[in-house]
Amino acid sequence: MITSGLTSSKFRRCTGCKQSRQRCNSRFFSPRESFRCMHACQQMRKVMATHAVLSSGVSAWRSLACEKSELRLDLTLACGQSFRWRETADGHWTGVVGGRVWTLTQTEDTLWYHVYKSNDMHVHRGDMAGKGGVFVDEKNKSQMKCKAAVKKEVVTVNLQHDIEDKTILTDYFQLNVNLKDLYRKWGAADPHFQKVADIFTGVRMLRQDPTECLFSFICTSNNHISRIQGMVERLCEARGSLLCQLDQTSYYDFPSLSSLADSSVEARLRELGFGYRARFLQQSAKQILDNHGDKWLEGLRRVSYSQARDALRALPGVGTKVADCVCLMSLDKADAVPIDTHVWQIAKRDYKYAAANQPKSITEKLHKDIGEFFRNLWGPYAGWAQSVLFCADLKKFQKFKETPHLKREKEDSDSESVVTCKRTNIKSVKKSTVKNKRPKSACQTKEKVCVKEEQVI
C-alpha cells in the first residue's frame, strides 16, 4: 500500500480522506498533487465541523418565539413538501435553505436554529496555524491596534447575518400566518378535520425556492418519498456547489437553471438512476431559460393561481398534480389542492365523495372537481388544510394516531386498577377483621362473667 504520493505516479487513494483522487474531499488541488491532497484532507479531518446539538450549549444557537401548535418540525419537514431535510440527532433537523446549511430544533414555545457559515472552516484553520506560531504575533502592535476596528466590523456583520437568517426562516415557514386560527376555522367547518387536528397540530406549508421546488417535484412521478430524497441529493451533488461538510456528510446548494439546462445533464442523471425523469429535468430548465429567463418562476408568484398552473403545465414532465404542488409550496397559491391517490382515497373514505362515472384513475376533471370540493369546504387556505390530512394519512406517521389512544387506554386501565386495588384492600381489611374476631373460649366467657359480677358487687 502506498502511504505517500510524493513521487509515485501509481497513487490512487488519498491517505488523508481514504477516497479515490476523483472523489477526494479536497477539491482545491489537482489530483496529481497527491501529497498536497493528502495533507489538505488530514487538515480537514482535524477541523471537521459536526452537526450542532442544542444540549451542547445554546451560545451557538439563535431562536424565534414559536409554539409547537404553530409549527411541528417532525411533521412539516418530513411529510413530502421538501426533500432536503434529515434528522441528524433526536429532534434536530439539518437541511439547506437559501444557500445556507441549517440545523433546527424546538422546545414547546421556541424554534432554535444554528446556521453553518461557509467561512467557519477558514477561521478554524487560522486558529490552528496561529497556535503553531506561523503567522500570529500577539506582540505585533499594528495588529493590536486593528483589533478594535475588526471587532466592530465583525459584530456589525454578525448582526446583519442574524437579521438575514431570521428573515429567511420566517419567510420559509411563513410564520406570519396564524396557523391556530386556520385550524380553528377548518375544524368548525369540518368535524373530520377537527378529529385529525387534535393529533396533527402544527403542520405548516413551506415557502420554498420555486426552482428547487419545481425540479424536485419533477422527480416525484411514480416515486416515493425516501427514493425522491436520494434522487434530489444526487442531483445537488452532481450539479450544485458544495456548502459544507458535517460529520462526513456533504451539503450542497440546489443547482441553478443554467446548470440543469446543460446538454450533458440528461446523460449524467441517467447514470445516477433518474431514468426518464432525466430528460424532463434538462428540457424544462432549457425551455425556461430559452423562452422566459431565469426570473420567470419567481414572477409566477404575482399572477393568478390558474395562470401559474397553466404556465407550469406547459413544461416537460409537469402534470396537473406537480403544477399544483409547485403553486402551493413555492408560488403563494394557498388555495391550490394537489390531488394524488392519497387525497382521492381521503375524499372517498372520509368525505364520502362520489365522482361521476367512478373513474379508475385521476382524470383532469376529477382533479378539478375534488379541488373545488375542498376549496368550498376549507376556503382560501384549502391547500394548507389538505396537507394536514395528507400528513395524517402517511404510513410513517400512523404511530401518532396510536399514541393518544394508548394513553387513554393506559389511563383507563390505571384508574380501573386503582379501583380494583381499593376494593381488594377493603375486602382484605374486612377479612382480616373477621379473622381477628375468633370464637372465645369457655374460660374467657367465665372470666368476663366473674368480672361483671365483681363490678355489680
Short mmCIF file of C-alpha atoms in Angstrom, two decimals:
data_model
loop_
_atom_site.label_atom_id
_atom_site.label_comp_id
_atom_site.label_asym_id
_atom_site.label_seq_id
_atom_site.Cartn_x
_atom_site.Cartn_y
_atom_site.Cartn_z
CA MET A 1 0.00 0.00 0.00
CA ILE A 2 1.36 3.42 -0.94
CA THR A 3 1.25 5.78 2.02
CA SER A 4 2.58 8.87 0.29
CA GLY A 5 2.12 10.31 -3.15
CA LEU A 6 5.30 12.37 -3.26
CA THR A 7 6.83 10.66 -6.29
CA SER A 8 4.72 7.65 -7.27
CA SER A 9 2.51 8.06 -10.32
CA LYS A 10 0.51 4.99 -9.27
CA PHE A 11 -1.06 6.80 -6.30
CA ARG A 12 -4.75 6.00 -6.41
CA ARG A 13 -6.12 6.88 -2.97
CA CYS A 14 -5.58 9.87 -0.73
CA THR A 15 -4.32 8.68 2.66
CA GLY A 16 -5.96 11.68 4.27
CA CYS A 17 -9.57 11.07 3.32
CA LYS A 18 -9.22 7.47 2.05
CA GLN A 19 -11.03 8.39 -1.15
CA SER A 20 -10.00 7.99 -4.76
CA ARG A 21 -8.42 11.09 -6.19
CA GLN A 22 -11.55 11.84 -8.21
CA ARG A 23 -13.69 11.83 -5.04
CA CYS A 24 -11.23 13.37 -2.62
CA ASN A 25 -12.76 15.82 -0.14
CA SER A 26 -10.07 18.35 -1.01
CA ARG A 27 -11.26 19.94 -4.22
CA PHE A 28 -8.70 22.73 -4.06
CA PHE A 29 -5.81 20.73 -5.58
CA SER A 30 -5.10 18.87 -8.80
CA PRO A 31 -5.49 15.06 -8.43
CA ARG A 32 -1.83 14.73 -9.43
CA GLU A 33 -0.65 16.68 -6.42
CA SER A 34 -1.10 13.64 -4.22
CA PHE A 35 0.94 14.79 -1.26
CA ARG A 36 -0.80 18.16 -1.09
CA CYS A 37 -4.14 16.36 -1.39
CA MET A 38 -3.22 14.06 1.49
CA HIS A 39 -2.08 16.98 3.64
CA ALA A 40 -5.20 19.02 2.95
CA CYS A 41 -7.50 16.13 3.78
CA GLN A 42 -5.72 15.45 7.04
CA GLN A 43 -6.12 19.11 8.00
CA MET A 44 -9.80 18.93 7.00
CA ARG A 45 -10.29 15.94 9.29
CA LYS A 46 -8.74 17.83 12.20
CA VAL A 47 -11.08 20.79 11.83
CA MET A 48 -14.11 18.83 10.60
CA ALA A 49 -17.32 20.52 11.74
CA THR A 50 -20.03 18.47 13.41
CA HIS A 51 -23.80 18.73 13.47
CA ALA A 52 -24.90 21.14 16.18
CA VAL A 53 -26.90 19.84 19.14
CA LEU A 54 -28.79 22.16 21.47
CA SER A 55 -27.80 20.19 24.58
CA SER A 56 -24.15 21.09 23.93
CA GLY A 57 -24.94 24.72 24.78
CA VAL A 58 -27.15 27.48 23.42
CA SER A 59 -24.39 30.02 22.77
CA ALA A 60 -24.07 29.00 19.11
CA TRP A 61 -27.84 28.97 18.59
CA ARG A 62 -30.41 31.64 17.81
CA SER A 63 -34.12 31.42 18.48
CA LEU A 64 -37.56 32.56 17.43
CA ALA A 65 -40.66 32.52 19.61
CA CYS A 66 -42.83 29.81 18.04
CA GLU A 67 -45.18 27.36 19.77
CA LYS A 68 -45.47 23.77 18.59
CA SER A 69 -49.12 24.41 17.76
CA GLU A 70 -47.81 26.84 15.12
CA LEU A 71 -45.04 24.57 13.80
CA ARG A 72 -44.12 20.92 14.27
CA LEU A 73 -40.73 20.26 12.66
CA ASP A 74 -41.09 16.47 12.70
CA LEU A 75 -44.32 16.65 10.68
CA THR A 76 -43.69 19.65 8.44
CA LEU A 77 -40.18 18.71 7.31
CA ALA A 78 -40.86 15.01 6.72
CA CYS A 79 -44.28 14.98 5.05
CA GLY A 80 -43.08 15.27 1.45
CA GLN A 81 -43.03 19.03 0.91
CA SER A 82 -39.25 19.37 0.84
CA PHE A 83 -36.70 16.61 0.31
CA ARG A 84 -33.59 18.30 1.74
CA TRP A 85 -34.06 17.74 5.48
CA ARG A 86 -32.63 14.92 7.61
CA GLU A 87 -32.99 14.19 11.33
CA THR A 88 -29.33 14.32 12.38
CA ALA A 89 -30.00 13.95 16.12
CA ASP A 90 -33.09 13.37 18.21
CA GLY A 91 -35.44 16.22 17.30
CA HIS A 92 -32.70 18.02 15.31
CA TRP A 93 -33.21 18.56 11.57
CA THR A 94 -30.43 19.63 9.19
CA GLY A 95 -31.03 20.90 5.66
CA VAL A 96 -30.32 23.60 3.09
CA VAL A 97 -32.35 26.79 2.70
CA GLY A 98 -31.32 29.97 0.91
CA GLY A 99 -27.84 28.68 0.09
CA ARG A 100 -27.11 28.03 3.78
CA VAL A 101 -26.96 24.88 5.88
CA TRP A 102 -29.19 24.91 8.96
CA THR A 103 -29.89 22.72 11.96
CA LEU A 104 -33.30 23.28 13.55
CA THR A 105 -34.83 22.03 16.76
CA GLN A 106 -37.61 23.19 19.03
CA THR A 107 -38.93 23.30 22.56
CA GLU A 108 -42.57 23.86 23.48
CA ASP A 109 -42.56 27.59 22.72
CA THR A 110 -39.25 28.24 20.91
CA LEU A 111 -37.77 27.44 17.49
CA TRP A 112 -33.97 27.10 17.75
CA TYR A 113 -31.69 27.36 14.73
CA HIS A 114 -27.98 27.10 14.00
CA VAL A 115 -26.53 28.29 10.68
CA TYR A 116 -23.21 26.91 9.46
CA LYS A 117 -21.22 29.74 7.91
CA SER A 118 -19.02 28.95 4.90
CA ASN A 119 -16.07 30.81 6.43
CA ASP A 120 -16.09 28.80 9.68
CA MET A 121 -13.52 26.37 8.26
CA HIS A 122 -11.13 29.20 7.39
CA VAL A 123 -11.42 30.61 10.90
CA HIS A 124 -10.58 27.23 12.41
CA ARG A 125 -7.60 26.84 10.08
CA GLY A 126 -6.33 30.27 11.02
CA ASP A 127 -6.63 29.43 14.70
CA MET A 128 -4.66 26.22 14.19
CA ALA A 129 -1.92 27.98 12.26
CA GLY A 130 -1.79 30.69 14.90
CA LYS A 131 -1.22 28.13 17.63
CA GLY A 132 1.79 26.90 15.67
CA GLY A 133 3.24 30.39 15.57
CA VAL A 134 3.17 30.56 11.78
CA PHE A 135 1.51 33.92 11.23
CA VAL A 136 0.13 35.15 14.55
CA ASP A 137 2.29 37.55 16.52
CA GLU A 138 0.40 38.74 19.58
CA LYS A 139 3.11 41.31 20.30
CA ASN A 140 2.71 42.96 16.94
CA LYS A 141 1.43 46.43 17.82
CA SER A 142 -0.11 47.12 14.44
CA GLN A 143 -2.31 44.06 14.78
CA MET A 144 -3.32 45.09 18.28
CA LYS A 145 -4.41 48.49 17.01
CA CYS A 146 -6.56 46.87 14.35
CA LYS A 147 -8.31 44.54 16.80
CA ALA A 148 -10.91 47.06 17.99
CA ALA A 149 -11.86 48.06 14.45
CA VAL A 150 -12.08 44.42 13.32
CA LYS A 151 -14.25 43.55 16.33
CA LYS A 152 -16.70 46.31 15.46
CA GLU A 153 -16.87 45.12 11.87
CA VAL A 154 -17.40 41.51 12.97
CA VAL A 155 -20.21 42.50 15.36
CA THR A 156 -21.90 44.53 12.60
CA VAL A 157 -21.60 41.67 10.11
CA ASN A 158 -22.91 39.15 12.66
CA LEU A 159 -25.93 41.34 13.41
CA GLN A 160 -26.65 41.60 9.69
CA HIS A 161 -26.37 37.82 9.35
CA ASP A 162 -28.71 37.32 12.31
CA ILE A 163 -31.32 39.60 10.74
CA GLU A 164 -30.97 37.84 7.38
CA ASP A 165 -31.23 34.41 9.00
CA LYS A 166 -34.42 35.34 10.86
CA THR A 167 -35.90 36.81 7.69
CA ILE A 168 -35.10 33.66 5.69
CA LEU A 169 -36.53 31.36 8.35
CA THR A 170 -39.67 33.43 8.90
CA ASP A 171 -40.29 33.51 5.15
CA TYR A 172 -39.54 29.81 4.66
CA PHE A 173 -42.03 28.69 7.32
CA GLN A 174 -44.47 31.56 6.57
CA LEU A 175 -44.60 32.34 10.28
CA ASN A 176 -46.67 35.45 9.58
CA VAL A 177 -49.66 33.14 9.00
CA ASN A 178 -51.55 32.32 12.22
CA LEU A 179 -51.95 28.54 11.97
CA LYS A 180 -54.02 28.13 15.14
CA ASP A 181 -56.70 30.45 13.74
CA LEU A 182 -56.77 28.47 10.50
CA TYR A 183 -57.09 25.16 12.37
CA ARG A 184 -59.97 26.64 14.36
CA LYS A 185 -61.81 27.71 11.19
CA TRP A 186 -61.22 24.40 9.41
CA GLY A 187 -62.34 22.44 12.48
CA ALA A 188 -65.53 24.49 12.78
CA ALA A 189 -66.39 23.79 9.13
CA ASP A 190 -65.26 20.17 9.09
CA PRO A 191 -65.79 17.69 12.00
CA HIS A 192 -63.45 15.14 10.43
CA PHE A 193 -60.66 17.68 10.20
CA GLN A 194 -61.17 18.52 13.88
CA LYS A 195 -60.54 14.88 14.85
CA VAL A 196 -57.31 14.81 12.83
CA ALA A 197 -56.24 18.25 14.06
CA ASP A 198 -56.27 17.12 17.69
CA ILE A 199 -53.29 14.86 16.88
CA PHE A 200 -51.58 16.51 13.89
CA THR A 201 -51.07 20.06 15.07
CA GLY A 202 -48.50 22.45 13.63
CA VAL A 203 -48.41 21.14 10.04
CA ARG A 204 -47.34 24.25 8.20
CA MET A 205 -46.88 24.92 4.50
CA LEU A 206 -43.34 25.82 3.43
CA ARG A 207 -42.49 28.65 1.04
CA GLN A 208 -39.69 27.10 -0.98
CA ASP A 209 -37.46 28.42 -3.71
CA PRO A 210 -39.50 27.94 -6.95
CA THR A 211 -36.61 26.40 -8.91
CA GLU A 212 -35.83 23.84 -6.20
CA CYS A 213 -39.50 23.04 -5.69
CA LEU A 214 -40.24 22.57 -9.40
CA PHE A 215 -37.30 20.33 -10.23
CA SER A 216 -37.66 18.33 -7.02
CA PHE A 217 -41.30 17.57 -7.85
CA ILE A 218 -40.48 16.57 -11.41
CA CYS A 219 -38.61 13.70 -9.70
CA THR A 220 -41.76 12.62 -7.81
CA SER A 221 -43.65 10.95 -10.67
CA ASN A 222 -44.21 7.24 -9.89
CA ASN A 223 -41.97 7.56 -6.86
CA HIS A 224 -41.97 7.52 -3.03
CA ILE A 225 -40.53 9.99 -0.52
CA SER A 226 -37.37 8.14 0.54
CA ARG A 227 -36.35 7.47 -3.08
CA ILE A 228 -37.12 11.06 -4.09
CA GLN A 229 -34.86 12.29 -1.27
CA GLY A 230 -31.99 10.21 -2.64
CA MET A 231 -32.53 11.50 -6.18
CA VAL A 232 -32.64 15.13 -5.08
CA GLU A 233 -29.44 14.70 -3.08
CA ARG A 234 -27.67 13.09 -6.06
CA LEU A 235 -28.89 15.93 -8.28
CA CYS A 236 -27.46 18.52 -5.87
CA GLU A 237 -24.17 16.64 -5.56
CA ALA A 238 -23.81 16.30 -9.32
CA ARG A 239 -24.72 19.87 -10.34
CA GLY A 240 -24.76 22.01 -7.17
CA SER A 241 -21.95 23.71 -5.26
CA LEU A 242 -20.54 22.32 -2.03
CA LEU A 243 -21.59 24.37 1.01
CA CYS A 244 -20.04 22.48 3.92
CA GLN A 245 -19.30 19.08 5.38
CA LEU A 246 -20.58 17.93 8.75
CA ASP A 247 -19.71 14.56 10.28
CA GLN A 248 -18.62 13.19 6.89
CA THR A 249 -21.91 14.34 5.30
CA SER A 250 -21.59 16.85 2.47
CA TYR A 251 -24.26 19.52 1.91
CA TYR A 252 -24.76 21.10 -1.49
CA ASP A 253 -26.74 24.04 -2.77
CA PHE A 254 -29.51 23.31 -5.25
CA PRO A 255 -28.33 23.59 -8.89
CA SER A 256 -29.09 26.73 -10.89
CA LEU A 257 -31.26 26.70 -14.00
CA SER A 258 -28.24 27.19 -16.24
CA SER A 259 -26.51 24.21 -14.62
CA LEU A 260 -29.56 21.99 -15.18
CA ALA A 261 -30.04 23.16 -18.78
CA ASP A 262 -26.59 21.97 -19.87
CA SER A 263 -26.71 19.39 -22.68
CA SER A 264 -24.68 16.88 -20.65
CA VAL A 265 -27.18 16.78 -17.78
CA GLU A 266 -29.54 14.14 -19.16
CA ALA A 267 -26.85 11.52 -19.72
CA ARG A 268 -25.30 12.18 -16.32
CA LEU A 269 -28.63 11.93 -14.50
CA ARG A 270 -29.49 8.70 -16.27
CA GLU A 271 -26.24 7.28 -14.93
CA LEU A 272 -27.41 8.34 -11.46
CA GLY A 273 -30.69 6.42 -11.78
CA PHE A 274 -33.16 9.17 -12.76
CA GLY A 275 -34.49 7.24 -15.76
CA TYR A 276 -36.95 9.11 -18.00
CA ARG A 277 -37.06 11.99 -15.49
CA ALA A 278 -33.53 13.00 -16.55
CA ARG A 279 -34.84 14.24 -19.90
CA PHE A 280 -37.68 16.19 -18.27
CA LEU A 281 -35.29 17.94 -15.88
CA GLN A 282 -32.89 19.07 -18.60
CA GLN A 283 -35.59 20.04 -21.10
CA SER A 284 -37.65 22.00 -18.58
CA ALA A 285 -34.62 24.02 -17.48
CA LYS A 286 -33.66 24.74 -21.08
CA GLN A 287 -37.21 25.72 -22.05
CA ILE A 288 -37.48 28.16 -19.13
CA LEU A 289 -34.19 29.85 -19.98
CA ASP A 290 -34.83 29.94 -23.74
CA ASN A 291 -38.42 31.19 -23.58
CA HIS A 292 -38.72 33.10 -20.30
CA GLY A 293 -35.45 33.77 -18.48
CA ASP A 294 -34.13 32.80 -15.05
CA LYS A 295 -36.51 35.12 -13.10
CA TRP A 296 -39.67 33.73 -14.68
CA LEU A 297 -40.52 31.20 -12.00
CA GLU A 298 -40.43 33.76 -9.19
CA GLY A 299 -42.58 36.03 -11.34
CA LEU A 300 -45.36 33.42 -11.26
CA ARG A 301 -45.94 34.42 -7.64
CA ARG A 302 -47.52 37.62 -8.93
CA VAL A 303 -50.06 36.02 -11.27
CA SER A 304 -53.29 34.15 -10.51
CA TYR A 305 -53.37 30.51 -9.48
CA SER A 306 -54.89 29.33 -12.78
CA GLN A 307 -52.34 31.30 -14.83
CA ALA A 308 -49.41 29.92 -12.84
CA ARG A 309 -50.69 26.35 -13.06
CA ASP A 310 -51.26 26.53 -16.82
CA ALA A 311 -47.80 28.05 -17.37
CA LEU A 312 -46.13 25.26 -15.39
CA ARG A 313 -48.07 22.55 -17.21
CA ALA A 314 -46.50 23.68 -20.48
CA LEU A 315 -43.12 22.39 -19.22
CA PRO A 316 -41.91 18.84 -20.00
CA GLY A 317 -42.71 16.38 -17.21
CA VAL A 318 -45.11 18.73 -15.38
CA GLY A 319 -48.67 17.50 -14.99
CA THR A 320 -51.55 18.96 -13.02
CA LYS A 321 -50.51 17.44 -9.69
CA VAL A 322 -46.87 18.61 -9.94
CA ALA A 323 -48.04 22.06 -11.06
CA ASP A 324 -50.38 22.30 -8.06
CA CYS A 325 -47.60 21.22 -5.67
CA VAL A 326 -45.29 23.93 -7.03
CA CYS A 327 -48.09 26.53 -6.87
CA LEU A 328 -48.90 25.64 -3.26
CA MET A 329 -45.38 25.15 -1.90
CA SER A 330 -43.44 27.90 -3.62
CA LEU A 331 -45.69 30.30 -5.55
CA ASP A 332 -48.02 31.56 -2.77
CA LYS A 333 -51.15 29.84 -4.12
CA ALA A 334 -52.64 28.70 -0.81
CA ASP A 335 -55.86 27.53 -2.49
CA ALA A 336 -54.06 25.02 -4.73
CA VAL A 337 -55.05 21.47 -3.74
CA PRO A 338 -52.76 18.80 -5.24
CA ILE A 339 -54.71 15.59 -5.87
CA ASP A 340 -52.98 12.21 -5.82
CA THR A 341 -54.15 8.73 -4.85
CA HIS A 342 -53.77 9.56 -1.13
CA VAL A 343 -56.03 12.60 -1.35
CA TRP A 344 -58.51 10.80 -3.61
CA GLN A 345 -58.81 7.98 -1.06
CA ILE A 346 -59.26 10.53 1.73
CA ALA A 347 -62.08 12.19 -0.22
CA LYS A 348 -63.86 8.87 -0.80
CA ARG A 349 -63.23 7.31 2.61
CA ASP A 350 -63.67 10.27 4.97
CA TYR A 351 -65.97 12.59 2.99
CA LYS A 352 -68.00 10.04 1.00
CA TYR A 353 -67.04 11.85 -2.17
CA ALA A 354 -68.58 10.09 -5.17
CA ALA A 355 -67.29 11.04 -8.60
CA ALA A 356 -69.47 10.74 -11.67
CA ASN A 357 -68.87 7.55 -13.69
CA GLN A 358 -66.46 6.25 -10.98
CA PRO A 359 -63.15 6.68 -12.89
CA LYS A 360 -60.38 4.15 -12.17
CA SER A 361 -57.65 6.79 -12.23
CA ILE A 362 -57.35 10.50 -11.53
CA THR A 363 -58.55 12.36 -14.60
CA GLU A 364 -58.28 16.07 -15.27
CA LYS A 365 -61.94 16.53 -14.43
CA LEU A 366 -61.65 14.53 -11.21
CA HIS A 367 -58.64 16.60 -10.16
CA LYS A 368 -60.58 19.81 -10.72
CA ASP A 369 -63.79 18.56 -9.03
CA ILE A 370 -62.08 17.29 -5.86
CA GLY A 371 -60.06 20.51 -5.66
CA GLU A 372 -63.25 22.57 -5.85
CA PHE A 373 -64.91 20.34 -3.25
CA PHE A 374 -62.16 21.03 -0.72
CA ARG A 375 -61.89 24.73 -1.61
CA ASN A 376 -65.61 25.14 -0.91
CA LEU A 377 -65.18 23.27 2.39
CA TRP A 378 -62.00 24.90 3.74
CA GLY A 379 -61.78 28.26 2.00
CA PRO A 380 -58.80 30.24 0.67
CA TYR A 381 -56.18 28.18 2.55
CA ALA A 382 -57.57 24.84 1.36
CA GLY A 383 -54.13 23.65 0.25
CA TRP A 384 -52.80 24.06 3.79
CA ALA A 385 -55.73 22.07 5.24
CA GLN A 386 -55.23 19.32 2.67
CA SER A 387 -51.58 18.99 3.71
CA VAL A 388 -52.69 18.20 7.28
CA LEU A 389 -54.89 15.32 6.12
CA PHE A 390 -52.22 14.13 3.68
CA CYS A 391 -49.68 14.09 6.50
CA ALA A 392 -52.07 12.17 8.77
CA ASP A 393 -52.57 9.57 6.04
CA LEU A 394 -48.86 8.77 5.58
CA LYS A 395 -47.76 5.40 6.90
CA LYS A 396 -44.75 6.81 8.74
CA PHE A 397 -46.99 8.98 10.95
CA GLN A 398 -49.55 6.36 12.00
CA LYS A 399 -47.72 5.99 15.32
CA PHE A 400 -49.02 9.45 16.30
CA LYS A 401 -52.60 8.23 15.91
CA GLU A 402 -51.97 5.26 18.19
CA THR A 403 -50.24 7.19 20.97
CA PRO A 404 -53.26 9.18 22.31
CA HIS A 405 -55.41 6.05 22.11
CA LEU A 406 -52.87 4.03 24.05
CA LYS A 407 -52.54 6.81 26.60
CA ARG A 408 -56.29 6.86 27.13
CA GLU A 409 -56.36 3.07 27.45
CA LYS A 410 -53.49 3.20 29.94
CA GLU A 411 -55.22 5.91 31.96
CA ASP A 412 -58.44 3.89 31.98
CA SER A 413 -56.62 0.71 32.96
CA ASP A 414 -54.72 2.61 35.64
CA SER A 415 -57.93 4.02 37.09
CA GLU A 416 -59.54 0.57 36.94
CA SER A 417 -56.54 -0.98 38.66
CA VAL A 418 -56.71 1.70 41.37
CA VAL A 419 -60.40 0.95 41.94
CA THR A 420 -59.66 -2.78 41.93
CA CYS A 421 -56.83 -2.27 44.38
CA LYS A 422 -59.09 -0.24 46.64
CA ARG A 423 -61.77 -2.93 46.52
CA THR A 424 -59.18 -5.61 47.21
CA ASN A 425 -57.85 -3.60 50.13
CA ILE A 426 -61.36 -3.18 51.52
CA LYS A 427 -62.03 -6.88 51.16
CA SER A 428 -58.73 -7.78 52.75
CA VAL A 429 -59.42 -5.41 55.64
CA LYS A 430 -62.85 -6.95 56.13
CA LYS A 431 -61.40 -10.44 56.03
CA SER A 432 -58.71 -9.51 58.48
CA THR A 433 -61.28 -8.04 60.89
CA VAL A 434 -63.41 -11.14 60.55
CA LYS A 435 -60.39 -13.34 61.16
CA ASN A 436 -59.50 -11.31 64.24
CA LYS A 437 -62.95 -12.00 65.71
CA ARG A 438 -62.22 -15.57 66.70
CA PRO A 439 -64.75 -17.56 68.85
CA LYS A 440 -63.99 -17.07 72.54
CA SER A 441 -63.18 -19.99 74.77
CA ALA A 442 -65.33 -21.03 77.81
CA CYS A 443 -62.65 -19.80 80.21
CA GLN A 444 -62.73 -16.31 78.63
CA THR A 445 -66.52 -16.24 78.96
CA LYS A 446 -66.38 -17.32 82.63
CA GLU A 447 -63.77 -14.67 83.34
CA LYS A 448 -65.97 -11.94 81.83
CA VAL A 449 -68.96 -13.12 83.90
CA CYS A 450 -66.87 -13.03 87.05
CA VAL A 451 -65.66 -9.53 86.23
CA LYS A 452 -69.22 -8.36 85.69
CA GLU A 453 -70.33 -9.86 88.98
CA GLU A 454 -67.44 -8.18 90.78
CA GLN A 455 -68.37 -4.82 89.24
CA VAL A 456 -72.01 -5.25 90.32
CA ILE A 457 -70.93 -6.07 93.90
#
